[in-house]
Short mmCIF file of C-alpha atoms in Angstrom, two decimals:
data_model
loop_
_atom_site.label_atom_id
_atom_site.label_comp_id
_atom_site.label_asym_id
_atom_site.label_seq_id
_atom_site.Cartn_x
_atom_site.Cartn_y
_atom_site.Cartn_z
CA UNK Y 1 62.73 50.56 -35.80
CA UNK Y 2 64.09 53.30 -33.85
CA UNK Y 3 62.52 55.96 -36.27
CA UNK Y 4 59.46 54.00 -36.03
CA UNK Y 5 59.38 53.83 -32.38
CA UNK Y 6 59.83 57.38 -31.24
CA UNK Y 7 56.73 58.45 -34.22
CA UNK Y 8 54.22 55.73 -32.10
CA UNK Y 9 55.49 57.70 -28.83
CA UNK Y 10 54.96 60.65 -30.95
CA UNK Y 11 51.42 59.58 -31.93
CA UNK Y 12 50.16 58.11 -28.20
CA UNK Y 13 51.42 61.28 -27.19
CA UNK Y 14 49.50 63.76 -29.20
CA UNK Y 15 46.48 61.01 -28.40
CA UNK Y 16 46.41 61.70 -24.79
CA UNK Y 17 46.99 65.15 -25.13
CA UNK Y 18 43.57 67.55 -23.68
CA UNK Y 19 42.61 69.96 -25.70
CA UNK Y 20 41.54 72.76 -23.93
CA UNK Y 21 37.61 74.13 -24.03
CA UNK Y 22 39.58 77.92 -22.89
CA UNK Y 23 42.02 80.00 -23.47
CA UNK Y 24 42.71 83.20 -22.35
CA UNK Y 25 45.39 85.98 -23.25
CA UNK Y 26 46.08 88.90 -20.97
CA UNK Y 27 48.19 91.33 -23.29
CA UNK Y 28 51.09 93.55 -22.77
CA UNK Y 29 48.24 96.73 -22.28
CA UNK Y 30 46.96 95.17 -19.07
CA UNK Y 31 50.13 95.62 -18.16
CA UNK Y 32 49.65 99.43 -16.87
CA UNK Y 33 46.42 98.89 -15.41
CA UNK Y 34 47.94 95.61 -13.06
CA UNK Y 35 51.07 97.95 -12.84
CA UNK Y 36 48.94 101.19 -11.50
CA UNK Y 37 47.41 98.77 -8.88
CA UNK Y 38 49.77 97.34 -7.68
CA UNK Y 39 52.13 99.71 -7.00
CA UNK Y 40 49.25 101.80 -4.89
CA UNK Y 41 49.26 98.28 -2.86
CA UNK Y 42 52.54 98.21 -2.01
CA UNK Y 43 52.57 102.00 -0.75
CA UNK Y 44 50.03 100.71 1.27
CA UNK Y 45 51.88 98.51 2.58
CA UNK Y 46 54.73 100.18 2.65
CA UNK Y 47 53.00 102.75 5.13
CA UNK Y 48 52.48 100.04 7.53
CA UNK Y 49 55.41 98.70 9.03
CA UNK Y 50 57.15 98.67 12.03
CA UNK Y 51 60.76 100.44 12.38
CA UNK Y 52 62.47 99.85 15.19
CA UNK Y 53 64.32 103.05 17.09
CA UNK Y 54 67.58 103.30 16.50
CA UNK Y 55 69.55 104.20 19.40
CA UNK Y 56 73.34 103.92 21.21
CA UNK Y 57 76.23 106.06 21.53
CA UNK Y 58 79.44 106.47 19.45
CA UNK Y 59 82.16 107.85 21.61
CA UNK Y 60 80.52 111.10 22.70
CA UNK Y 61 78.08 111.36 20.99
CA UNK Y 62 74.73 109.81 22.17
CA UNK Y 63 71.71 109.32 19.74
CA UNK Y 64 67.80 108.35 19.87
CA UNK Y 65 65.73 107.65 16.63
CA UNK Y 66 62.23 106.64 17.11
CA UNK Y 67 58.46 106.64 16.28
CA UNK Y 68 59.86 106.30 11.99
CA UNK Y 69 56.91 106.28 9.64
CA UNK Y 70 56.94 105.91 6.09
CA UNK Y 71 54.45 109.01 5.03
CA UNK Y 72 55.24 108.76 0.93
CA UNK Y 73 56.60 106.00 -1.80
CA UNK Y 74 58.23 107.79 -5.42
CA UNK Y 75 58.89 106.56 -8.40
CA UNK Y 76 60.08 108.35 -10.91
CA UNK Y 77 60.64 104.84 -12.97
CA UNK Y 78 58.57 101.57 -13.22
CA UNK Y 79 58.26 99.30 -16.06
CA UNK Y 80 56.11 96.14 -15.95
CA UNK Y 81 56.63 93.51 -18.67
CA UNK Y 82 56.15 90.12 -20.10
CA UNK Y 83 60.21 88.37 -19.65
CA UNK Y 84 59.66 84.73 -21.52
CA UNK Y 85 60.45 82.05 -18.89
CA UNK Y 86 59.87 84.40 -16.37
CA UNK Y 87 56.67 85.08 -17.27
CA UNK Y 88 55.98 89.01 -15.53
CA UNK Y 89 58.69 91.85 -14.30
CA UNK Y 90 59.10 94.57 -12.34
CA UNK Y 91 61.66 96.87 -12.90
CA UNK Y 92 61.65 99.80 -10.84
CA UNK Y 93 64.56 102.33 -10.75
CA UNK Y 94 65.80 105.71 -8.43
CA UNK Y 95 62.79 104.45 -6.03
CA UNK Y 96 62.28 107.65 -2.84
CA UNK Y 97 60.93 107.69 0.25
CA UNK Y 98 59.62 110.45 2.68
CA UNK Y 99 60.04 109.72 5.92
CA UNK Y 100 58.78 110.68 9.87
CA UNK Y 101 60.79 110.25 12.71
CA UNK Y 102 61.99 112.06 16.16
CA UNK Y 103 64.87 112.85 17.08
CA UNK Y 104 67.21 113.07 21.18
CA UNK Y 105 70.78 114.13 19.82
CA UNK Y 106 73.29 114.89 22.14
CA UNK Y 107 76.60 115.42 22.19
CA UNK Y 108 80.06 116.91 22.91
CA UNK Y 109 81.90 118.86 20.31
CA UNK Y 110 80.31 121.95 17.70
CA UNK Y 111 80.68 121.89 14.33
CA UNK Y 112 79.59 118.15 13.55
CA UNK Y 113 76.74 118.08 11.37
CA UNK Y 114 78.13 116.75 8.62
CA UNK Y 115 79.06 113.66 10.56
CA UNK Y 116 75.29 113.98 12.20
CA UNK Y 117 73.74 113.43 8.33
CA UNK Y 118 75.75 110.74 6.96
CA UNK Y 119 75.62 108.60 10.33
CA UNK Y 120 72.22 109.08 10.68
CA UNK Y 121 71.22 108.44 7.12
CA UNK Y 122 73.30 105.63 7.11
CA UNK Y 123 71.37 104.27 9.49
CA UNK Y 124 68.27 104.58 8.14
CA UNK Y 125 69.53 103.25 4.94
CA UNK Y 126 70.47 100.01 7.07
CA UNK Y 127 66.80 99.36 9.15
CA UNK Y 128 64.92 100.48 5.88
CA UNK Y 129 66.64 97.52 4.05
CA UNK Y 130 66.19 95.28 6.94
CA UNK Y 131 62.62 96.06 6.63
CA UNK Y 132 61.84 96.72 3.43
CA UNK Y 133 63.25 94.36 1.49
CA UNK Y 134 60.20 91.13 4.08
CA UNK Y 135 57.69 93.67 2.75
CA UNK Y 136 58.43 93.35 -0.79
CA UNK Y 137 58.56 89.91 -0.54
CA UNK Y 138 55.53 88.59 1.36
CA UNK Y 139 53.59 91.26 -0.68
CA UNK Y 140 54.64 89.69 -3.37
CA UNK Y 141 55.43 86.23 -2.77
CA UNK Y 142 51.99 85.61 -0.25
CA UNK Y 143 50.23 88.48 -0.35
CA UNK Y 144 49.51 88.50 -4.34
CA UNK Y 145 49.38 84.63 -4.55
CA UNK Y 146 46.36 85.26 -1.45
CA UNK Y 147 44.72 87.07 -4.52
CA UNK Y 148 45.41 84.70 -7.18
CA UNK Y 149 44.09 82.26 -4.96
CA UNK Y 150 40.03 83.57 -5.25
CA UNK Y 151 40.44 82.44 -9.42
CA UNK Y 152 37.74 79.78 -9.26
CA UNK Y 153 39.56 76.67 -10.35
CA UNK Y 154 36.94 73.85 -9.66
CA UNK Y 155 33.42 75.60 -8.67
CA UNK Y 156 29.95 75.13 -8.58
CA UNK Y 157 27.72 77.28 -11.36
CA UNK Y 158 24.58 76.15 -9.29
CA UNK Y 159 22.45 73.88 -7.19
CA UNK Y 160 23.42 70.16 -10.20
CA UNK Y 161 26.39 71.29 -12.27
CA UNK Y 162 30.20 72.92 -11.56
CA UNK Y 163 32.99 73.92 -13.91
CA UNK Y 164 36.38 72.91 -13.83
CA UNK Y 165 38.94 75.39 -14.53
CA UNK Y 166 42.03 74.10 -13.87
CA UNK Y 167 45.13 75.05 -16.16
CA UNK Y 168 45.92 72.01 -18.97
CA UNK Y 169 50.06 73.44 -19.20
CA UNK Y 170 51.98 75.59 -17.83
CA UNK Y 171 51.34 79.54 -19.67
CA UNK Y 172 53.69 80.62 -22.30
CA UNK Y 173 54.99 83.68 -21.89
CA UNK Y 174 55.76 86.34 -24.81
CA UNK Y 175 57.56 89.37 -25.21
CA UNK Y 176 53.51 90.92 -25.21
CA UNK Y 177 51.41 88.11 -24.06
CA UNK Y 178 50.83 85.55 -21.57
CA UNK Y 179 48.37 82.84 -23.05
CA UNK Y 180 47.26 80.28 -20.54
CA UNK Y 181 44.51 76.89 -21.44
CA UNK Y 182 42.55 75.86 -18.89
CA UNK Y 183 40.07 72.67 -19.35
CA UNK Y 184 36.70 74.57 -19.66
CA UNK Y 185 34.06 71.49 -18.79
CA UNK Y 186 31.27 71.40 -16.75
CA UNK Y 187 30.27 68.33 -14.78
CA UNK Y 188 27.15 67.08 -12.55
CA UNK Y 189 27.82 68.29 -8.83
CA UNK Y 190 26.49 64.11 -8.15
CA UNK Y 191 29.53 63.01 -11.00
CA UNK Y 192 31.88 64.65 -10.30
CA UNK Y 193 34.30 62.00 -11.53
CA UNK Y 194 32.40 62.26 -15.05
CA UNK Y 195 33.74 64.21 -17.69
CA UNK Y 196 33.14 64.32 -21.76
CA UNK Y 197 35.61 63.95 -23.89
CA UNK Y 198 36.78 66.92 -26.28
CA UNK Y 199 36.91 66.82 -29.70
CA UNK Y 200 35.83 70.07 -30.65
CA UNK Y 201 37.58 72.40 -32.93
CA UNK Y 202 40.48 74.10 -30.14
CA UNK Y 203 40.50 77.59 -29.82
CA UNK Y 204 42.27 80.30 -31.41
CA UNK Y 205 44.03 83.72 -30.32
CA UNK Y 206 45.41 85.76 -32.20
CA UNK Y 207 44.38 89.19 -31.56
CA UNK Y 208 46.09 91.70 -29.10
CA UNK Y 209 44.76 94.98 -29.44
CA UNK Y 210 42.40 94.43 -26.24
CA UNK Y 211 43.57 93.94 -22.97
CA UNK Y 212 42.24 90.20 -22.49
CA UNK Y 213 41.19 87.77 -25.09
CA UNK Y 214 38.52 84.95 -23.91
CA UNK Y 215 38.04 82.29 -26.46
CA UNK Y 216 35.04 79.07 -26.08
CA UNK Y 217 34.98 75.46 -28.37
CA UNK Y 218 32.26 74.59 -28.25
CA UNK Y 219 33.15 71.33 -26.36
CA UNK Y 220 32.88 74.22 -23.87
CA UNK Y 221 29.13 75.03 -24.10
CA UNK Y 222 28.22 71.11 -25.08
CA UNK Y 223 29.64 70.04 -21.67
CA UNK Y 224 26.90 72.67 -20.09
CA UNK Y 225 24.35 71.14 -21.73
CA UNK Y 226 25.39 66.96 -21.53
CA UNK Y 227 26.14 68.10 -17.63
CA UNK Y 228 22.38 69.63 -17.53
CA UNK Y 229 21.10 66.90 -19.05
CA UNK Y 230 22.83 63.99 -16.73
CA UNK Y 231 21.59 65.78 -14.20
CA UNK Y 232 18.26 65.74 -15.20
CA UNK Y 233 17.68 69.38 -15.37
CA UNK Y 234 16.30 69.34 -19.14
CA UNK Y 235 13.09 68.45 -18.50
CA UNK Y 236 9.23 70.41 -18.47
CA UNK Y 237 5.84 69.21 -16.76
CA UNK Y 238 2.78 71.49 -17.03
CA UNK Y 239 -0.10 70.37 -14.91
CA UNK Y 240 -3.77 72.20 -14.76
CA UNK Y 241 -3.72 76.09 -14.93
CA UNK Y 242 -0.23 75.70 -15.64
CA UNK Y 243 -1.46 74.91 -19.53
CA UNK Y 244 -2.03 77.65 -20.85
CA UNK Y 245 -5.66 78.26 -21.04
CA UNK Y 246 -5.74 78.25 -25.08
CA UNK Y 247 -3.37 75.53 -25.26
CA UNK Y 248 -5.52 73.79 -22.95
CA UNK Y 249 -8.56 74.07 -25.02
CA UNK Y 250 -6.64 73.59 -28.52
CA UNK Y 251 -5.48 70.00 -27.08
CA UNK Y 252 -9.22 68.72 -25.41
CA UNK Y 253 -10.37 69.64 -28.72
CA UNK Y 254 -7.62 67.41 -31.11
CA UNK Y 255 -8.03 65.17 -28.89
CA UNK Y 256 -11.50 64.87 -28.08
CA UNK Y 257 -11.83 62.06 -30.10
CA UNK Y 258 -9.00 60.14 -27.99
CA UNK Y 259 -10.61 61.31 -24.24
CA UNK Y 260 -13.89 59.59 -25.85
CA UNK Y 261 -12.74 56.38 -26.94
CA UNK Y 262 -9.93 56.03 -23.63
CA UNK Y 263 -11.67 56.81 -21.16
CA UNK Y 264 -14.90 59.30 -21.49
CA UNK Y 265 -15.09 60.00 -17.40
CA UNK Y 266 -11.82 61.37 -16.88
CA UNK Y 267 -13.03 64.04 -19.87
CA UNK Y 268 -12.55 67.03 -17.37
CA UNK Y 269 -9.41 66.27 -15.81
CA UNK Y 270 -6.79 68.43 -15.59
CA UNK Y 271 -4.15 68.24 -18.58
CA UNK Y 272 -0.10 67.08 -18.60
CA UNK Y 273 1.97 68.83 -21.02
CA UNK Y 274 5.26 67.06 -20.26
CA UNK Y 275 8.60 67.94 -22.29
CA UNK Y 276 11.75 66.17 -21.95
CA UNK Y 277 14.65 66.25 -23.48
CA UNK Y 278 15.68 63.09 -25.24
CA UNK Y 279 19.59 63.26 -25.83
CA UNK Y 280 21.61 66.57 -25.08
CA UNK Y 281 21.73 69.90 -26.76
CA UNK Y 282 24.49 70.32 -28.89
CA UNK Y 283 26.45 73.87 -29.88
CA UNK Y 284 27.22 74.83 -33.10
CA UNK Y 285 29.48 78.02 -33.59
CA UNK Y 286 29.86 79.22 -36.92
CA UNK Y 287 31.20 83.05 -38.44
CA UNK Y 288 27.15 84.29 -39.11
CA UNK Y 289 26.07 83.18 -35.02
CA UNK Y 290 25.98 80.14 -32.75
CA UNK Y 291 22.73 77.98 -32.48
CA UNK Y 292 21.81 75.45 -30.08
CA UNK Y 293 19.78 72.22 -31.12
CA UNK Y 294 18.03 70.01 -29.23
CA UNK Y 295 15.26 67.06 -29.74
CA UNK Y 296 12.48 66.51 -26.99
CA UNK Y 297 9.69 64.69 -26.87
CA UNK Y 298 6.48 65.73 -26.11
CA UNK Y 299 3.70 63.84 -24.22
CA UNK Y 300 0.36 64.85 -23.60
CA UNK Y 301 -2.27 63.33 -21.13
CA UNK Y 302 -5.00 63.43 -18.57
CA UNK Y 303 -4.45 63.38 -14.61
CA UNK Y 304 -7.57 62.53 -13.69
CA UNK Y 305 -6.63 62.53 -9.04
CA UNK Y 306 -6.02 59.58 -7.75
CA UNK Y 307 -6.60 57.38 -10.52
CA UNK Y 308 -3.05 56.44 -13.86
CA UNK Y 309 -3.08 59.18 -15.97
CA UNK Y 310 -4.57 58.16 -19.75
CA UNK Y 311 -1.58 59.24 -22.71
CA UNK Y 312 -3.28 61.46 -25.09
CA UNK Y 313 -0.80 62.02 -27.30
CA UNK Y 314 3.18 61.84 -28.20
CA UNK Y 315 5.18 62.89 -30.35
CA UNK Y 316 8.65 64.48 -31.08
CA UNK Y 317 9.72 68.19 -31.14
CA UNK Y 318 13.05 69.76 -33.16
CA UNK Y 319 14.07 73.38 -32.00
CA UNK Y 320 16.78 75.94 -32.79
CA UNK Y 321 17.99 78.31 -31.03
CA UNK Y 322 19.84 81.37 -31.18
CA UNK Y 323 22.57 81.89 -28.42
CA UNK Y 324 24.13 85.74 -28.26
CA UNK Y 325 26.95 85.49 -25.40
CA UNK Y 326 28.38 89.05 -23.71
CA UNK Y 327 30.12 88.97 -20.71
CA UNK Y 328 29.02 91.38 -17.29
CA UNK Y 329 32.05 91.81 -15.08
CA UNK Y 330 33.09 88.53 -14.96
CA UNK Y 331 29.84 86.46 -15.73
CA UNK Y 332 29.20 84.47 -19.39
CA UNK Y 333 26.05 85.38 -19.75
CA UNK Y 334 23.72 83.48 -22.41
CA UNK Y 335 20.88 85.02 -24.42
CA UNK Y 336 18.79 81.94 -26.25
CA UNK Y 337 15.73 82.83 -28.87
CA UNK Y 338 14.04 80.29 -30.39
CA UNK Y 339 13.81 80.39 -34.67
CA UNK Y 340 13.56 76.63 -35.48
CA UNK Y 341 11.05 74.28 -34.30
CA UNK Y 342 8.78 71.66 -35.44
CA UNK Y 343 6.75 68.77 -33.96
CA UNK Y 344 6.38 64.86 -35.72
CA UNK Y 345 4.79 61.81 -35.32
CA UNK Y 346 7.26 58.79 -34.51
CA UNK Y 347 4.64 56.67 -35.76
CA UNK Y 348 3.64 57.52 -38.85
CA UNK Y 349 3.14 59.94 -41.58
CA UNK Y 350 -0.14 60.25 -41.21
CA UNK Y 351 -0.15 60.83 -36.93
CA UNK Y 352 2.68 64.51 -37.87
CA UNK Y 353 -0.43 65.19 -40.39
CA UNK Y 354 -2.03 65.68 -37.63
CA UNK Y 355 -0.31 67.63 -35.85
CA UNK Y 356 0.00 70.57 -37.57
CA UNK Y 357 -2.64 72.54 -36.91
CA UNK Y 358 -0.80 72.02 -33.04
CA UNK Y 359 3.10 73.92 -34.33
CA UNK Y 360 1.95 76.68 -34.20
CA UNK Y 361 0.17 77.39 -30.14
CA UNK Y 362 3.23 74.89 -29.36
CA UNK Y 363 5.57 77.25 -30.49
CA UNK Y 364 3.61 79.94 -28.79
CA UNK Y 365 3.71 78.20 -25.84
CA UNK Y 366 7.14 77.50 -25.74
CA UNK Y 367 7.87 81.43 -27.03
CA UNK Y 368 5.50 83.21 -23.54
CA UNK Y 369 6.18 80.13 -20.88
CA UNK Y 370 9.35 78.55 -21.20
CA UNK Y 371 11.97 80.65 -23.38
CA UNK Y 372 11.58 83.07 -20.04
CA UNK Y 373 12.52 80.27 -17.66
CA UNK Y 374 15.98 79.16 -19.57
CA UNK Y 375 17.45 82.59 -20.35
CA UNK Y 376 16.53 83.16 -16.20
CA UNK Y 377 18.57 80.33 -15.60
CA UNK Y 378 21.26 81.38 -18.71
CA UNK Y 379 21.48 84.60 -17.64
CA UNK Y 380 22.59 83.89 -14.30
CA UNK Y 381 25.72 82.82 -16.68
CA UNK Y 382 29.45 80.98 -15.40
CA UNK Y 383 32.49 82.70 -13.71
CA UNK Y 384 35.37 83.00 -16.30
CA UNK Y 385 38.66 82.48 -13.72
CA UNK Y 386 39.87 86.11 -13.29
CA UNK Y 387 40.74 86.93 -9.64
CA UNK Y 388 37.99 89.11 -7.24
CA UNK Y 389 37.51 92.74 -7.97
CA UNK Y 390 38.73 92.41 -11.79
CA UNK Y 391 36.33 92.84 -13.90
CA UNK Y 392 35.40 92.64 -18.45
CA UNK Y 393 34.56 95.95 -19.26
CA UNK Y 394 33.80 97.14 -23.54
CA UNK Y 395 33.75 93.20 -24.63
CA UNK Y 396 33.19 92.43 -28.24
CA UNK Y 397 32.41 89.23 -29.72
CA UNK Y 398 33.36 87.48 -32.64
CA UNK Y 399 32.33 84.50 -33.84
CA UNK Y 400 34.86 81.55 -35.89
CA UNK Y 401 34.40 78.50 -36.62
CA UNK Y 402 33.97 75.83 -34.03
CA UNK Y 403 34.91 78.60 -31.68
CA UNK Y 404 34.02 82.28 -30.14
CA UNK Y 405 35.99 84.96 -29.32
CA UNK Y 406 35.63 88.13 -26.78
CA UNK Y 407 38.47 90.38 -26.07
CA UNK Y 408 38.15 93.14 -23.32
CA UNK Y 409 39.44 95.53 -21.17
CA UNK Y 410 39.78 95.57 -17.39
CA UNK Y 411 38.91 97.20 -14.88
CA UNK Y 412 39.43 96.76 -10.83
CA UNK Y 413 35.65 96.92 -9.13
CA UNK Y 414 37.72 97.04 -5.92
CA UNK Y 415 40.87 97.74 -4.80
CA UNK Y 416 43.76 95.88 -4.35
CA UNK Y 417 44.50 96.29 -0.95
CA UNK Y 418 40.45 95.51 -0.08
CA UNK Y 419 40.80 92.33 -2.25
CA UNK Y 420 43.75 91.02 -0.48
CA UNK Y 421 42.80 92.01 2.77
CA UNK Y 422 39.42 90.04 2.85
CA UNK Y 423 41.48 87.07 1.67
CA UNK Y 424 44.61 87.85 3.58
CA UNK Y 425 45.33 84.28 5.13
CA UNK Y 426 45.53 84.45 9.19
CA UNK Y 427 49.13 83.51 10.08
CA UNK Y 428 50.44 85.70 7.46
CA UNK Y 429 49.19 89.51 9.49
CA UNK Y 430 52.77 89.80 9.75
CA UNK Y 431 54.97 90.68 7.31
CA UNK Y 432 58.05 89.64 9.69
CA UNK Y 433 55.95 85.85 10.02
CA UNK Y 434 56.91 84.58 6.84
CA UNK Y 435 60.29 83.85 5.67
CA UNK Y 436 61.22 86.48 3.04
CA UNK Y 437 65.29 86.64 2.13
CA UNK Y 438 68.45 88.40 3.45
CA UNK Y 439 67.79 92.19 3.39
CA UNK Y 440 71.12 94.21 1.49
#
């Protein structure tokens, strides 16, 4: 009985687990770049610290050391690597600092240079420990966290749709990779609590040759198209001069008999061509490529001024697009290319035959008048969850069954200090103001 109970709980937990729509893998190849930029930032932070004056008296010896500044940071050996259960580990050995300061010394006995050197060195070490440890803590725990705060978690894509990159579980760290799973789901801004059930294939990441890999499942793209559908964006209405001239003439000739029978008085009224998706488009990812399929209604009507419109025809359109995904900067962009197109009547087969002459001109109208508008929107792209100032370069896209992966290297488009200063919280300007562990 206990065995069946445990099995039931395991199945229930599996049923409730949410599949990721997006995964990101950071490999050890990215760490050298991150380490160099991080150490450069650390060196810049140390140059800004203020070290208090050291003054006092030891017997007959009076001293005053002031205006101490860090001028140079030298790291003989440093290593940044993944460490299971601790995520990242930075090890620095044999580090040295260059200092500049003013000194004023007064003593009564000669031949005390060795004593002075030992005394000054010990005093400076004490001061540096008191100042540098809080700076290191502040840089690592406060300032770098402000950089991570620039990663978009739940943000708007445009005026209609947003995207949710919430982490579904803690990152998984091995000796060579850091793997993260994100919800990767779009949603209409007007329905912030709505979400599409993820029933797609879970994306997989297995490669390690590039600095970063990103995987997207069919769910990622389906949630985008469903969100735009729910937001009412997947419809288009062309009226009057917006209808291509050649198509306008063809449609009037095709439906001339209907116009005469229905309402001859409106024969010269502006023509209206309306396309509206009947259901959310669907994405299919195969090793051979990515396709987007959509079924839409096509309505042709005349719209006389100040009168009800006169519907001439209503038909169904099936279209299939090839979708090419690319990464630019940190934006995932899509270019659509119309590949298959057909129209038919949902009334009768005979009417479908009568629509055959309209296939070619309507397809041309889509390619010339509609596709540029679609690609203008999809080419804006959606941001991938990376911190500000870091971009993808040299990307390679691979298709799999049910998901695609993009391998890329990283590039710091902005210096780490520039990004952190831009997003630095006002109450963390002074490293000494943040709570820090005691100096060693």
